[in-house]
Short mmCIF file of C-alpha atoms and ligand atoms in Angstrom, two decimals:
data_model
loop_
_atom_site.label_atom_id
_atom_site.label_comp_id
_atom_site.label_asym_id
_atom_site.label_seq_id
_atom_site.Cartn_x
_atom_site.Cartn_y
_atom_site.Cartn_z
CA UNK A 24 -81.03 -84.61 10.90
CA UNK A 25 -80.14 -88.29 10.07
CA UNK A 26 -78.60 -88.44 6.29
CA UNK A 27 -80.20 -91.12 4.13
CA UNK A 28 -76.73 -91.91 2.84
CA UNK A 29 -73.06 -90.24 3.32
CA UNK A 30 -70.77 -90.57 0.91
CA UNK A 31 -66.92 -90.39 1.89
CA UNK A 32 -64.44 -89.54 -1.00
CA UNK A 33 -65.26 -87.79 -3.83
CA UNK A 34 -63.63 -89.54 -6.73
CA UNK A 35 -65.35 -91.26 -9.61
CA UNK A 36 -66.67 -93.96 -7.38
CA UNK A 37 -67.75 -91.50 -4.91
CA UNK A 38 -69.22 -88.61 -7.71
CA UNK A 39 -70.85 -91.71 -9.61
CA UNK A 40 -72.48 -92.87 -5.82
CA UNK A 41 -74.35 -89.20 -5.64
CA UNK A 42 -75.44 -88.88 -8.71
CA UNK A 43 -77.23 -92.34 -8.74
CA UNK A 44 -78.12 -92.02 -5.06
CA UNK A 45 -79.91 -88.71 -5.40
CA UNK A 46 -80.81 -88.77 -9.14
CA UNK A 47 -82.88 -91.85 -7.65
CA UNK A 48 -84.55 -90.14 -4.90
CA UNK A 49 -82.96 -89.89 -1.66
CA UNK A 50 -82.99 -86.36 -0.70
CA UNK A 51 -80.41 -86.10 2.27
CA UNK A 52 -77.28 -87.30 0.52
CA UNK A 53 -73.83 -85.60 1.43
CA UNK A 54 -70.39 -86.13 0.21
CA UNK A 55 -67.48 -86.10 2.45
CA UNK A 56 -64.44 -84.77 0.39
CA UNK A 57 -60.84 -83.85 1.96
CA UNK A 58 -60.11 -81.81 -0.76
CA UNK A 59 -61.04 -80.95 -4.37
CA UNK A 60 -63.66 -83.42 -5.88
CA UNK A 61 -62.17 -85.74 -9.07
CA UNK A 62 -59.74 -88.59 -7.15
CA UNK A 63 -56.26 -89.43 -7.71
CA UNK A 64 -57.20 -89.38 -11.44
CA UNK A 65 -56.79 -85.69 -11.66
CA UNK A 66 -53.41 -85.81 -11.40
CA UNK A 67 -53.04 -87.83 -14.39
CA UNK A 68 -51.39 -85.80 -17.85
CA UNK A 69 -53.60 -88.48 -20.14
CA UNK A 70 -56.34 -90.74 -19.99
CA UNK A 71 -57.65 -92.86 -23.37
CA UNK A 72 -59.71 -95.61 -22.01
CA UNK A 73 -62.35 -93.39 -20.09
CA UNK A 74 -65.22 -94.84 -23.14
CA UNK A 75 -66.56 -92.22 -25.24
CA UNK A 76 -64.22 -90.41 -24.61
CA UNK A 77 -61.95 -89.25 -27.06
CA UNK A 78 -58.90 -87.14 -28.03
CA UNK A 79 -56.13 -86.27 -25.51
CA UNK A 80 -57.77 -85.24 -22.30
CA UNK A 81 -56.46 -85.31 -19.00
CA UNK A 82 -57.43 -86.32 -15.72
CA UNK A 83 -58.65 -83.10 -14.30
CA UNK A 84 -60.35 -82.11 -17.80
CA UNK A 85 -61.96 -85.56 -17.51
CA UNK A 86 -63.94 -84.88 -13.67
CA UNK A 87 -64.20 -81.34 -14.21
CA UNK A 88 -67.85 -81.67 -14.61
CA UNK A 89 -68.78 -84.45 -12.13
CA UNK A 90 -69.40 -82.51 -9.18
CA UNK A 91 -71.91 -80.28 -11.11
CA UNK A 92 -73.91 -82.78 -12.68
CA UNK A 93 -74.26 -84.68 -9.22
CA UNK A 94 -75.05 -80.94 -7.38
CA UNK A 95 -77.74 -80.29 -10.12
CA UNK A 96 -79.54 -83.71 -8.50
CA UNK A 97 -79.09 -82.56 -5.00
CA UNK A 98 -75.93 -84.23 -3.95
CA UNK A 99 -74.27 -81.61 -0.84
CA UNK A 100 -70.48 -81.48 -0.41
CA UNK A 101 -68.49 -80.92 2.82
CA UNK A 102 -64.99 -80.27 1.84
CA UNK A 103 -63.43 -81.91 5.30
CA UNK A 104 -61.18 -85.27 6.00
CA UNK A 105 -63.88 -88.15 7.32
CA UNK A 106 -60.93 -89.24 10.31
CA UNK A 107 -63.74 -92.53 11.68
CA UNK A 108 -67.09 -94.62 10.15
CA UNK A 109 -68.72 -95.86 13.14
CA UNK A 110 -72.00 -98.09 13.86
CA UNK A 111 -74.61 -97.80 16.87
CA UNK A 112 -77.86 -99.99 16.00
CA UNK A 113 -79.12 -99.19 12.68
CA UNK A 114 -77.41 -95.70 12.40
CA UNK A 115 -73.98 -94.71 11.19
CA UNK A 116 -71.85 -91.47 12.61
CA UNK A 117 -69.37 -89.95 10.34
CA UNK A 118 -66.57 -88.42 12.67
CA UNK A 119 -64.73 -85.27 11.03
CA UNK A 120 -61.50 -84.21 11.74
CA UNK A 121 -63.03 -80.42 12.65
CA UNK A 122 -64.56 -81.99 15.46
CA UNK A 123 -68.05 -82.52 14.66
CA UNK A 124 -70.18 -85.66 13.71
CA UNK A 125 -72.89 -86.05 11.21
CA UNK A 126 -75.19 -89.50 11.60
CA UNK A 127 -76.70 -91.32 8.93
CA UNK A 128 -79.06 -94.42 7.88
CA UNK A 129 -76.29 -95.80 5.28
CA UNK A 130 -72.66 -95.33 4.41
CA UNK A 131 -71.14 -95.80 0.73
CA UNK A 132 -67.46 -95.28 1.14
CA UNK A 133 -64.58 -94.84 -1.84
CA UNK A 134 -61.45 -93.15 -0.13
CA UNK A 135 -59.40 -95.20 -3.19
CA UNK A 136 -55.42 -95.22 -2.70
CA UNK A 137 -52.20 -93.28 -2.34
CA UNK A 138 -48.89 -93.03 -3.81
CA UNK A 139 -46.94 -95.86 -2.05
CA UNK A 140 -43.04 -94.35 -1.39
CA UNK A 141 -40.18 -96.66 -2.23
CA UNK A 142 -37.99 -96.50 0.68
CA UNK A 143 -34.86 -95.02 -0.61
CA UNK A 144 -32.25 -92.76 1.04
CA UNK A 145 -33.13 -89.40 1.11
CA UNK A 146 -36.46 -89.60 -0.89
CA UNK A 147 -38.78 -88.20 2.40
CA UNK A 148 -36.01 -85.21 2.98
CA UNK A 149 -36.14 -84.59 -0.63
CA UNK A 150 -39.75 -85.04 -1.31
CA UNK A 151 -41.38 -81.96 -2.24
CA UNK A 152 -37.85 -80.37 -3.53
CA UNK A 153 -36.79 -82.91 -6.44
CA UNK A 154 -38.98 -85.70 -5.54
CA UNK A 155 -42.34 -85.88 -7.12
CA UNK A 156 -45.12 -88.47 -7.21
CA UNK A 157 -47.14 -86.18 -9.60
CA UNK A 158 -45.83 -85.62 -13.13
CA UNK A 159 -48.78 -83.07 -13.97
CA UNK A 160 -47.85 -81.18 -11.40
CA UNK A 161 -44.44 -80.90 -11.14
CA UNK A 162 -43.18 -82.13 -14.73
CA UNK A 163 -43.29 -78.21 -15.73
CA UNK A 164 -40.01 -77.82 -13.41
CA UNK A 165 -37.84 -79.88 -15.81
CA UNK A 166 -39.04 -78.46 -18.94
CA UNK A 167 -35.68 -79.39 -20.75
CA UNK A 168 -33.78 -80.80 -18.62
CA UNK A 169 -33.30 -84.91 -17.43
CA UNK A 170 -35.30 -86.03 -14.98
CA UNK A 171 -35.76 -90.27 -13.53
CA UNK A 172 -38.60 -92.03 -13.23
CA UNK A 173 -38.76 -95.46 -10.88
CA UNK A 174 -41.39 -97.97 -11.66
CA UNK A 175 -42.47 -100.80 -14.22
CA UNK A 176 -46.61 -100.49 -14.03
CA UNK A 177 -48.65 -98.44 -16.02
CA UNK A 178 -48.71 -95.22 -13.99
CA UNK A 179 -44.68 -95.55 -14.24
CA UNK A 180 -44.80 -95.96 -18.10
CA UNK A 181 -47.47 -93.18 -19.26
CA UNK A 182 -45.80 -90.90 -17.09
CA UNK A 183 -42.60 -91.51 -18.52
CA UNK A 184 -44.16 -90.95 -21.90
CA UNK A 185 -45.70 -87.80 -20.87
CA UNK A 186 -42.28 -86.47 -19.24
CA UNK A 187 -40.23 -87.40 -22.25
CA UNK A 188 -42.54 -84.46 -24.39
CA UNK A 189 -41.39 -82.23 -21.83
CA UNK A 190 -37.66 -82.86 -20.29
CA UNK A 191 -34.54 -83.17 -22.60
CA UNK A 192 -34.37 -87.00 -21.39
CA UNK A 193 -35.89 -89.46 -18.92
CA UNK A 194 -33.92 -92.48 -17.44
CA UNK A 195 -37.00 -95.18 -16.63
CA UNK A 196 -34.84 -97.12 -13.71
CA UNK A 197 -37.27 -100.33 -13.25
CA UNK A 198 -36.08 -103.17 -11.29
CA UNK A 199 -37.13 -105.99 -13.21
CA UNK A 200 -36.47 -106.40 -17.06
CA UNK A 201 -39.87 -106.51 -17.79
CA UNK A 202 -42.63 -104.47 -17.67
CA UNK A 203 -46.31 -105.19 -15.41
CA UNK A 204 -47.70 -102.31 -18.38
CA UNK A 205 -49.84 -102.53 -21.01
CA UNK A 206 -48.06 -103.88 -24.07
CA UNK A 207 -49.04 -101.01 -26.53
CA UNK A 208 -47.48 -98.57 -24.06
CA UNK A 209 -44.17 -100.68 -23.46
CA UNK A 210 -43.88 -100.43 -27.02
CA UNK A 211 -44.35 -96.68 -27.14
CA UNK A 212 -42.10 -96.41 -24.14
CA UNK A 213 -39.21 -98.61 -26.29
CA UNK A 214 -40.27 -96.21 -29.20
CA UNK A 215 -39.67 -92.99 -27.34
CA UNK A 216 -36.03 -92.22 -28.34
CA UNK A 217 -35.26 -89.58 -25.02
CA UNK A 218 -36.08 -92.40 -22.79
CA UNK A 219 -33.53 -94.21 -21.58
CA UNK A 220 -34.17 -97.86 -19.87
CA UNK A 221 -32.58 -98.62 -16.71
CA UNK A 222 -33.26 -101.85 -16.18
CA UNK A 223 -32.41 -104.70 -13.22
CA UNK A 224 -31.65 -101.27 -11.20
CA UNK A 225 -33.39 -99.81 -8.25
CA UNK A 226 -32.63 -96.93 -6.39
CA UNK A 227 -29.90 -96.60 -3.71
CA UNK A 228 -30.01 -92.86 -2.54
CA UNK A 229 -31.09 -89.67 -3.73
CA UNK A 230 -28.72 -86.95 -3.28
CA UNK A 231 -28.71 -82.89 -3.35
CA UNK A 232 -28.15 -79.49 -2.06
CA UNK A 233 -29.71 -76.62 -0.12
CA UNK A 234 -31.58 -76.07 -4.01
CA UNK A 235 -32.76 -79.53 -4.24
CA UNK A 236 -32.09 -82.86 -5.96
CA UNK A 237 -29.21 -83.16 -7.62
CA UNK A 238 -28.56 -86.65 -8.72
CA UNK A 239 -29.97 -90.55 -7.73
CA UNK A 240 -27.97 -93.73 -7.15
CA UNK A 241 -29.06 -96.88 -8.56
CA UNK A 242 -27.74 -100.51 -7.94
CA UNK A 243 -28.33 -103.14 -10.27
CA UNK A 244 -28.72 -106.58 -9.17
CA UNK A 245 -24.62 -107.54 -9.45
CA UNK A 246 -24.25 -104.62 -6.80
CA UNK A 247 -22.98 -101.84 -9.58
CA UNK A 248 -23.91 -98.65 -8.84
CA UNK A 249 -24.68 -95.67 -11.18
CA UNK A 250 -24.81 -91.70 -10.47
CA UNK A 251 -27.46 -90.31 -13.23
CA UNK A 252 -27.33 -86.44 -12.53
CA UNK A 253 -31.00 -85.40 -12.61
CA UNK A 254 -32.58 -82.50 -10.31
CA UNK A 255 -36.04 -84.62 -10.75
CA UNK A 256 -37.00 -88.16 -9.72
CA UNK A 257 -40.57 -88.98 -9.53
CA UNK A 258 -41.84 -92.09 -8.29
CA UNK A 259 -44.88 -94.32 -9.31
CA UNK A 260 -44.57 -97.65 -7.14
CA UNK A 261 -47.99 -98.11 -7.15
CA UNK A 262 -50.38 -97.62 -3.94
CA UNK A 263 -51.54 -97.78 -0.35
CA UNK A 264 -55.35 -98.16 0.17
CA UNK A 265 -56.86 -95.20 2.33
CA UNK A 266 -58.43 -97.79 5.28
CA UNK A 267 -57.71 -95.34 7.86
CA UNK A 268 -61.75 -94.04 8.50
CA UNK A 269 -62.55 -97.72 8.95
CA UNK A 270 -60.63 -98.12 12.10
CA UNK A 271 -62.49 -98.24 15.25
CA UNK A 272 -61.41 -96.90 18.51
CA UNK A 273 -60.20 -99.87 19.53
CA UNK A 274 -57.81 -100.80 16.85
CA UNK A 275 -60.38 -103.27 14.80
CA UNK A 276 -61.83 -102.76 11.59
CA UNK A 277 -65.94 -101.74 10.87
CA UNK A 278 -65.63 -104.15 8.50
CA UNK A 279 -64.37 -107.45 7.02
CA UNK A 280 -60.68 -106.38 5.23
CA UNK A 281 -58.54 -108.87 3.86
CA UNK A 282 -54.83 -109.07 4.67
CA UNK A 283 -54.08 -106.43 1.59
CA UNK A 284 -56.26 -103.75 3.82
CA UNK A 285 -59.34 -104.10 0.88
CA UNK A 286 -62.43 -103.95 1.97
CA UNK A 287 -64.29 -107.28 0.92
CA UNK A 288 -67.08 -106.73 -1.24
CA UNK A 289 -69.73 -108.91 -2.97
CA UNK A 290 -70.90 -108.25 -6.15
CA UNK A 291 -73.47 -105.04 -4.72
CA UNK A 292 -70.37 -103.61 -2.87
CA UNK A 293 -71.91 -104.91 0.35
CA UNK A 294 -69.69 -105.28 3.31
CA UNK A 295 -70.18 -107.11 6.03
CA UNK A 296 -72.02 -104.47 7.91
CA UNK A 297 -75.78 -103.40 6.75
CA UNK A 298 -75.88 -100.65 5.06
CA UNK A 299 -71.51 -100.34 4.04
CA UNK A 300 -70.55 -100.22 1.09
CA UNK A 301 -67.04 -99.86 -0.60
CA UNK A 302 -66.23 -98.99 -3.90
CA UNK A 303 -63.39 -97.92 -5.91
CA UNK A 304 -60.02 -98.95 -5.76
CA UNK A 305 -60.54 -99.91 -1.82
CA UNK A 306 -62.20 -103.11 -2.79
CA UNK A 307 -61.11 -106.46 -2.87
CA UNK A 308 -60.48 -107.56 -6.69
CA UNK A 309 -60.59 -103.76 -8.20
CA UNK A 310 -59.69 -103.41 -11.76
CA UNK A 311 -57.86 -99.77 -10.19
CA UNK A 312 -59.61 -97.93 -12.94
CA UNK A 313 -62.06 -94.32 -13.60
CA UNK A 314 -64.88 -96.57 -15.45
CA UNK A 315 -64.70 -99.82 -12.72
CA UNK A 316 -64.99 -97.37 -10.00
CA UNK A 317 -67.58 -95.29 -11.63
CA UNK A 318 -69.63 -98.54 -11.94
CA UNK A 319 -68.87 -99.68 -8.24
CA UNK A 320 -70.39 -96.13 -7.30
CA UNK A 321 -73.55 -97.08 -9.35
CA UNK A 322 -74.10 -100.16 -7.99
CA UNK A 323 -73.51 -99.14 -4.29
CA UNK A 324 -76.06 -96.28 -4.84
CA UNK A 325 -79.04 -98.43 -6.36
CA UNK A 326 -78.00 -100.70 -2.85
CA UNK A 327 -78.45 -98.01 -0.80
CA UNK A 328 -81.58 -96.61 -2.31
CA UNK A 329 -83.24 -100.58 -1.60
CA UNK A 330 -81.28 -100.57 1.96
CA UNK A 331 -82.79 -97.05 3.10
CA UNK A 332 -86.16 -97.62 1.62
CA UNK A 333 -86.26 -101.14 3.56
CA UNK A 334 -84.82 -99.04 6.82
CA UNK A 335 -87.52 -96.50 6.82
CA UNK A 336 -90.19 -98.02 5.87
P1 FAD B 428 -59.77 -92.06 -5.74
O1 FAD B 428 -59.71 -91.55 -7.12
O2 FAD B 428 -58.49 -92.36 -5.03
O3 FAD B 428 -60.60 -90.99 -4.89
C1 FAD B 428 -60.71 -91.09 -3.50
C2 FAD B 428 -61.07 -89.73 -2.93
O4 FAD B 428 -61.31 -89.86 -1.54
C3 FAD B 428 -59.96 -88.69 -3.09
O5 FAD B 428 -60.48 -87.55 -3.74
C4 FAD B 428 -59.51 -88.40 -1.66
O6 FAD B 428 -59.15 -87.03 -1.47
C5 FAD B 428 -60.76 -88.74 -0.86
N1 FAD B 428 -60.46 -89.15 0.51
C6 FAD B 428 -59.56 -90.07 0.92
N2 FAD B 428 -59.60 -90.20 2.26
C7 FAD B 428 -60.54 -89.33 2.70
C8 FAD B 428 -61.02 -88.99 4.00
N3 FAD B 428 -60.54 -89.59 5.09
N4 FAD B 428 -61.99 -88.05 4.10
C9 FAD B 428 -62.48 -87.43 2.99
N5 FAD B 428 -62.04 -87.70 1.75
C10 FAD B 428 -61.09 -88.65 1.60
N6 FAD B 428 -57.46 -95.27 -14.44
C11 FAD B 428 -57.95 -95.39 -15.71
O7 FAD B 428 -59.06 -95.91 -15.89
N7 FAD B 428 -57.26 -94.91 -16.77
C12 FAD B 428 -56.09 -94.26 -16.64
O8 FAD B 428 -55.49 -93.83 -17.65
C13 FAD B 428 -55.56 -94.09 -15.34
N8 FAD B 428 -54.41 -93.40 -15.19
C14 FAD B 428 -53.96 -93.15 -13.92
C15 FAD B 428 -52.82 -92.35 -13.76
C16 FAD B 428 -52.37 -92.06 -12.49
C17 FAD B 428 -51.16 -91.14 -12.33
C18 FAD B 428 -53.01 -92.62 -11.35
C19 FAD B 428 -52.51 -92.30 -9.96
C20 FAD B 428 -54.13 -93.44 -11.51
C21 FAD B 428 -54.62 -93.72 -12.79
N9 FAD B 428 -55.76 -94.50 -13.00
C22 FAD B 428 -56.28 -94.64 -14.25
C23 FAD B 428 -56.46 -95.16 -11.88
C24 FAD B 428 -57.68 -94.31 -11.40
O9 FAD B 428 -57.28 -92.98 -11.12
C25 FAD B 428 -58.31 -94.92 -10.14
O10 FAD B 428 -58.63 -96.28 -10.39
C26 FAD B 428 -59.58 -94.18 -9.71
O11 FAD B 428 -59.33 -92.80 -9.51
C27 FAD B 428 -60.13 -94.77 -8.41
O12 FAD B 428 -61.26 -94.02 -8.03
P2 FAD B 428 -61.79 -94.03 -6.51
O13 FAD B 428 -62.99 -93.15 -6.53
O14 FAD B 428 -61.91 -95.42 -6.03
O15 FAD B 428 -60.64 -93.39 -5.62
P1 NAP B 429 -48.42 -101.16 -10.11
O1 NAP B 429 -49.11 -101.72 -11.30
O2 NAP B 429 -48.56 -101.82 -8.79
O3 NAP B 429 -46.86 -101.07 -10.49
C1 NAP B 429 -45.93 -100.67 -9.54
C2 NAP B 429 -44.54 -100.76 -10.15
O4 NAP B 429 -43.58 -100.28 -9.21
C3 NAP B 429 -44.14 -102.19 -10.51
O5 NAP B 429 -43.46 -102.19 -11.74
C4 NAP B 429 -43.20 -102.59 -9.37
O6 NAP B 429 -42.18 -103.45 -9.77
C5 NAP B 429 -42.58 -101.28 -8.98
N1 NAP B 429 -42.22 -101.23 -7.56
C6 NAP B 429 -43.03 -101.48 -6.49
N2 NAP B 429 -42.36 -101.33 -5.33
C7 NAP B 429 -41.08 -100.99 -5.67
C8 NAP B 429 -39.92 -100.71 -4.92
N3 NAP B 429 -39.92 -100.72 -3.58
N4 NAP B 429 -38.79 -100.41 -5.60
C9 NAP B 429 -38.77 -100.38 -6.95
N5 NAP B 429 -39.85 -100.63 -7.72
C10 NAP B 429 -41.00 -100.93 -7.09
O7 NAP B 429 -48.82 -99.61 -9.84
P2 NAP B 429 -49.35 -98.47 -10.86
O8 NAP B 429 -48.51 -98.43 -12.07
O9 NAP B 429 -49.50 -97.24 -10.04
O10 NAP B 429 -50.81 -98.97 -11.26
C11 NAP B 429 -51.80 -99.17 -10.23
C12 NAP B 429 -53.07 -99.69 -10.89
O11 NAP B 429 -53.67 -98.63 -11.68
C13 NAP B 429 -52.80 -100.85 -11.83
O12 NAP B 429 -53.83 -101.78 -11.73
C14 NAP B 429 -52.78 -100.19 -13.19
O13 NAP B 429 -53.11 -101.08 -14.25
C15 NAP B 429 -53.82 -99.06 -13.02
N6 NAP B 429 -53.52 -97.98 -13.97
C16 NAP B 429 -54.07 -98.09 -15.20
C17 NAP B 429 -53.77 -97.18 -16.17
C18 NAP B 429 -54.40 -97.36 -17.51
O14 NAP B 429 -55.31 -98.17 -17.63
N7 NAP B 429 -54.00 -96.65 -18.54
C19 NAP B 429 -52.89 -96.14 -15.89
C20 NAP B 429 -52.33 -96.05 -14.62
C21 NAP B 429 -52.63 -97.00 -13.67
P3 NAP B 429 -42.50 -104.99 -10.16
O15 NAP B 429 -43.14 -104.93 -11.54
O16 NAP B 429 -41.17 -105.62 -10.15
O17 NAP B 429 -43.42 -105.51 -9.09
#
């Protein structure tokens, strides 16, 4: 069987792209999902600007029931990593990393991003046992004690925020003196009396023993260094777009990128190949947020259901 459209990622772009694509007809739609449906959203503490949407909710309470309202309209899930999109004529194949291949008419693809590391000492033999890129999950660790934070942008800042209601203190080491965050949250941040700002600093080397982290260098930019004793340092440097399924056996990309590794988009998501679409943070020009990517999916999906109609027709 030939899939009228497969869907790889299932975050909001990729949820939003099922539910429009089968909630507007097309009855052999499958989602191609690594792991659990939601996106890097779901390991978020808070989110306030999803509209409608109000109160203190997190990330995972906020896509807890996407995958169920797109299953109700049809929309199948295979929970396995997409490793290659490729193109023969008119039809797509989706390569799988168990092996097997599943073809289809049209492609609408939203793998989004990943935590980008900063390239200190010791943060890859320490990640996973003091280094965290996930607050929400590993935040519980610290409850009372000091923890650091690196970063200026908004993940950076709210997750600050959110550590500070848990740990005794949080040193924010940023490199700049000023922040790429939302105002209103740089002023909470400045507000937050357990939050102390290390500013001009980066880091030098994290440090620790067979239990873990047990401190982090910084250097500021006159070449000072400065020991903070923390057995927590999470990271939020901002992210790497997930490209990877894009590349062809020969090294080239399906598609147009540009020199960030975005897919470029027009306004209906189109790529340069008929019947490719990306969406989500993988674009060119993405706002990088759950509403933006949600609409991306949307529009994709109404593409798609023109594209496939066209195809078969
Ligand atoms: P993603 O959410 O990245 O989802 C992509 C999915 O594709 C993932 O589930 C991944 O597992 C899957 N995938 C990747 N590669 C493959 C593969 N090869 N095969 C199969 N599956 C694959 N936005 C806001 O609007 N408000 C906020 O308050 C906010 N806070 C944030 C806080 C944090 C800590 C972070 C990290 C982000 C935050 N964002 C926020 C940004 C928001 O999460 C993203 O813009 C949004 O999730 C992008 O959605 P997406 O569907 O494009 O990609
Ligand atoms: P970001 O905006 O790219 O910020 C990354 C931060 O890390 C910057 O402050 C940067 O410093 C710093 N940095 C980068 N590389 C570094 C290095 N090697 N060493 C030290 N510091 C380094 O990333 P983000 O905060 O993850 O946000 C990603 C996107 O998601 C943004 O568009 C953001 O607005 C969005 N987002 C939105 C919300 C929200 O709407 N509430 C929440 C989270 C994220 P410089 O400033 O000096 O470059």
């Amino acid at each position: 069987m030939i899939l009228d459209c497969a869907i790889i990622g299932g975050g909001p772009a990729g949820l939003t792209a099922g539910l429009y694509t089968t909630r507007g007809g097309l009855e052999n739609v499958t989602m191609f999902e690594k792991g659990m449906p939601g996106g890097q959203i779901t390991n978020s503490s808070e989110i306030e600007n999803y509209p409608g949407v109000t109160g203190e909710i997190s990330g995972m309470d906020l896509m807890m029931p996407w995958p169920e309202q797109c299953q109700r309209f049809g929309l199948k899930h295979e929970m396995v990593e997409v490793t290659r999109v490729s193109k023969d004529g008119d039809i797509f194949t989706i390569h799988k990393n168990d092996g097997t291949t599943t073809q289809a008419h049209s492609v609408i693809i939203g793998t989004g991003s990943r935590p980008r590391r900063v390239g200190f000492a010791g943060e890859d033999e320490l990640f996973g046992k003091g280094v965290s890129t996930c607050a929400t999950c590993d935040g519980f660790f610290y409850k009372g004690k000091e923890v650091a934070v690196i970063g200026g942008g908004d993940t950076a800042l709210e997750e600050a925020l959110y550590l500070a209601k848990i740990c005794s203190k949080v040193y924010l080491v940023h490199r700049r003196d000023a922040f790429r965050a939302a105002p209103n949250t740089v002023e909470r941040l400045k507000n937050t009396e357990n939050i102390e700002l290390v500013l001009n600093s980066s880091p030098d080397e994290v440090y620790g023993d067979a239990m873990g982290v047990t401190g982090l260098r910084v250097k500021n930019k006159n070449g000072e260094l400065r020991d903070i004793e923390v057995p927590g340092v999470f990271t939020f440097v901002g992210n790497d777009i997930n490209n990877q399924t894009l590349i062809q056996e020969d090294g080239s990309f399906l598609c147009d990128m540009n020199d960030q590794g975005q897919v470029i988009v027009d306004i209906s998501m189109s790529t340069s190949v008929a019947g490719l679409y990306a969406t989500g943070d993988m674009r060119i020009a993405a706002p990088k947020q759950v509403v933006s990517a949600a609409g991306d999916g949307a529009v994709a999906a109404l593409q798609v259901i023109s594209y496939v109609d066209e195809l078969l027709h």
